[in-house]
Amino acid sequence: MICVENLSKTFTLHNQGSAVIRVMESASFTVAAGECVALTGNSGAGKSTLMRMIYGNYLAASGRIMVGDVDVASAEPREILDLRRNTLGYVSQFLRVVPRVPTLDVVAEPLRAVGVDQEAAYARARDLLSRLNIPETLWGLSPTTFSGGEQQRVNIARGFAHSYPALLLDEPTASLDATNRETVLSLIEEAKAGGAAIIGIFHDAPARSRVADLEIDVSAFTPKQAA
Amino acid sequence: MTPLLSVQNVAKYYGSRVGCEEVSFDLYPGEVMGIVGESGSGKSTLLNCLAGHLAPDAGKVLFDTRANGMQDTVTMSEPERRMLGRTDWAFVHQNARDGLRMSVSAGGNVGERLMAVGARHYGDIREQAVDWLGRVEIAADRIDDRPRQFSGGMQQRLQIARNLVTGPRLVFMDEPTGGLDVSVQARLLDLLRGLVREMGLSAIIVTHDLAVVRLLADRLMVMKSGQVVETGLTDQVLDDPQHAYTQLLVSSVLQV
Amino acid sequence: MSDQAYNFAYLDEQTKRMIRRAILKGIAIPGYQVPFASREMPMPYGWGTGGVQVSAACLVPEDTMKVIDQGADDTTNAVSIRKFFENTAGVATTEKTREATVIQTRHRIPEEALTEDQILVYQVPIPEPLRFLEPRETETRKMHALEEYGLMHVKLYEDIAQHGNIATAYAYPVRVEGRYVMDPSPIPKFDNPKLEMAAIQLFGAGREQRIYAIPPYSKVVSLDFEDYPFEASKANHPCDLCGAEHTYLDEVIIDDEGGRMFVCSDTDYCGERQANGHRGRLSPEMEAAQ
């Protein structure tokens, strides 16, 4: 489902002496449907960078990133938007939403975007929010005022609302209590069982060994300190 | 899929000075594109060329008209272009006073475009005006008040209602949140986002506020000295800017 | 004043030709405002300089002229303009609508139907009906050119929104021959249906330098909404002098105790009816009989 081939990434800092920083070289791996791959490596090894490149948030310097039949590295913006809407989900560590939108709508939005009718989308959103123990009294409020942990759970609910065939998870279990951690892990297992190809970053080692089928050490793609 | 708007090599010169130059892009139905750049970068000139307010010196601005498919709006007749301006196009000015009739009631302002395309039933016009005031969160009992009795944020929302009442397909916005308080901006952005999705609108938004484009725009075009220096997905351009100027622009934003 | 002091009808022949060209153009394009080089006249703007120039360009020595102001032949304005043409053109004048060949009017159309042999000349203060909402002349001309008349309905919409009905009672906008929207000058809207008539109607705006026209039998439609149709309203009263139920009435205060009477604004029409024996509530004979 996801196929990364010969991917490399550089940052050119034009305003700081045009420094060129090579952060990744010749990254190649594949993730099949129903498979979960965990990215490992020290902090700064490029786990998040790789994830962002697959999501189209960072521009690849060279190589291919096939998600389904779209090459994210060379696709037009609207193709990537379409991919993100229908195929590729992303649970980041930070919730970024428009102020004032109620939590229920924030979670239902990905479903509304793919044409699910309002009632069905709300039903799914309510189910996820209660599974993640967000008190019902908060559903009508904007998550911008919530605590960090609550925001993280709203973010997860939003990420799992639509059954994306490919899913990127950036520290989904970070800062969660035991109950909610368990819920998130079972959501991941459900998504795998549903055939989703998943790439995740988990600092939580027991969680990683429970859901991941394969671990990839990203430091293998880090350029030797020649630059 | 055919683009809704196809801009090809548009240029506008003010004497020997470049307004904008070599601008090309396609905008597809439902897409929202942001144009950012500092004052004088040519973004407003470009917007006015696209919306038919300025005649470009070169290039084509093709629009997918309902009746005849792709038509060059630069060379089409003025009546046709003005007709587009009050049916399929909408233009939201930075300054609400430029986009409203200040001596006409809120209801009359919203109803004008309806009457311009032939609505002749007072009750229906008023009903639609009430509906649209509601959608932009203006209480129905303000319908007979004049815009000068409204706050800046309300005037801007009224301008949006007045523009969207005929169900346009393409909205041009020139700094729609400029000059408004931050809290009022947030409300307006939320409103615009909802309307854009609900109505499946395509939009081109000119702004110098990167937070505004991050929330509203799918795609971004960065302009400097009349030239397009970078384009791409909004979050990609903002998070991984490639051009020196974009990097400077992004790094210059004050963090809250 | 010697005979040599003035050309016939005051204006020189070149000026009259220029005005006639504007009139012909106006007739060719019904409702379209034709610019013309308005001359200084020996009377102030607002006293009918536009109408006077149009009348002067139309008059021939055989004409019989009638001048009315608010329907009356005996008000200052009417008297002075009638005198003006008696002096400068030497034409016959009359107060009888039927006998006149050229009628210059301010604010009324005579009650009696006009004929193909007559010309009705209106004095116009503001010829541009769109001006109240769009002050830019460049823009209003473009709106006329492109038939963008939505704004005219915005004005009527505002009327209904504020007053519950179309409160515009005079200078009520019309569309001529399905094309140009036109200000019929400040006639009461009661007179609007009469704009479809057998006579030639010419409109002159001296200060604004515009002439426009409605050719005989042109279609003239008063603008309205489907649910607020146009109504040619008048005071709900018969004339207190001649008893007419179908004429436009002036309200006259007759004492300081709230007493009032309603009389035909068309003095010629009212007088003729009285001469034919029609009587109203306050006719002298009726009062005497009581």
Short mmCIF file of C-alpha atoms in Angstrom, two decimals, chain A residues 9-15 52 55-60 76-78 80-81 84 96-101 109 112-113 158, chain B residues 1 28 31 137 186-187 189-191 193 197 214-215 218-219 232-233 235-237 239-245 247-248 251:
data_model
loop_
_atom_site.label_atom_id
_atom_site.label_comp_id
_atom_site.label_asym_id
_atom_site.label_seq_id
_atom_site.Cartn_x
_atom_site.Cartn_y
_atom_site.Cartn_z
CA LYS A 9 15.73 14.95 1.73
CA THR A 10 17.79 18.10 2.10
CA PHE A 11 17.02 21.42 3.69
CA THR A 12 18.55 24.50 2.10
CA LEU A 13 18.67 27.45 4.44
CA HIS A 14 18.87 30.38 2.02
CA ASN A 15 18.97 32.95 4.74
CA ARG A 52 5.92 14.31 7.06
CA TYR A 55 2.11 12.96 4.15
CA GLY A 56 3.30 15.52 1.60
CA ASN A 57 4.02 18.08 4.28
CA TYR A 58 7.76 18.09 3.46
CA LEU A 59 8.99 18.11 -0.09
CA ALA A 60 11.17 15.15 -1.14
CA GLU A 76 0.02 17.99 -7.86
CA PRO A 77 -1.34 19.70 -4.73
CA ARG A 78 -4.90 18.69 -5.56
CA ILE A 80 -2.34 15.12 -2.51
CA LEU A 81 -5.42 16.84 -1.09
CA ARG A 84 -5.43 13.02 2.25
CA ARG A 96 -4.71 22.30 14.74
CA VAL A 97 -8.29 23.46 14.26
CA VAL A 98 -10.25 26.60 13.58
CA PRO A 99 -11.28 28.29 16.80
CA ARG A 100 -14.97 28.00 17.74
CA VAL A 101 -15.75 24.72 15.96
CA GLU A 109 -15.24 16.55 9.66
CA ARG A 112 -18.21 14.82 6.09
CA ALA A 113 -15.33 15.55 3.70
CA ARG A 158 -10.51 12.66 14.39
CA MET B 1 -11.67 17.21 -14.49
CA TYR B 28 -10.11 23.37 -9.75
CA GLU B 31 -10.15 24.50 -4.31
CA GLU B 137 -24.77 35.29 12.00
CA ALA B 186 -11.43 33.94 14.03
CA ARG B 187 -15.20 34.04 13.78
CA LEU B 189 -12.52 32.59 9.22
CA ASP B 190 -14.65 29.88 10.74
CA LEU B 191 -17.66 31.22 8.87
CA ARG B 193 -14.44 27.91 5.95
CA ARG B 197 -17.16 23.69 2.15
CA ARG B 214 -3.14 28.03 6.80
CA LEU B 215 -6.74 27.81 7.97
CA ASP B 218 -5.57 24.32 0.27
CA ARG B 219 -2.85 25.74 -1.93
CA GLY B 232 2.42 24.22 -3.48
CA LEU B 233 0.26 22.71 -0.80
CA ASP B 235 1.14 23.27 4.77
CA GLN B 236 4.07 22.15 2.63
CA VAL B 237 4.98 25.70 1.60
CA ASP B 239 6.43 24.03 6.87
CA ASP B 240 9.08 23.27 4.25
CA PRO B 241 9.54 26.49 2.26
CA GLN B 242 11.97 26.14 -0.66
CA HIS B 243 12.54 29.71 -1.84
CA ALA B 244 14.68 32.16 0.07
CA TYR B 245 11.89 34.71 0.21
CA GLN B 247 11.78 31.06 4.17
CA LEU B 248 12.23 34.64 5.24
CA SER B 251 10.54 32.82 9.80
#
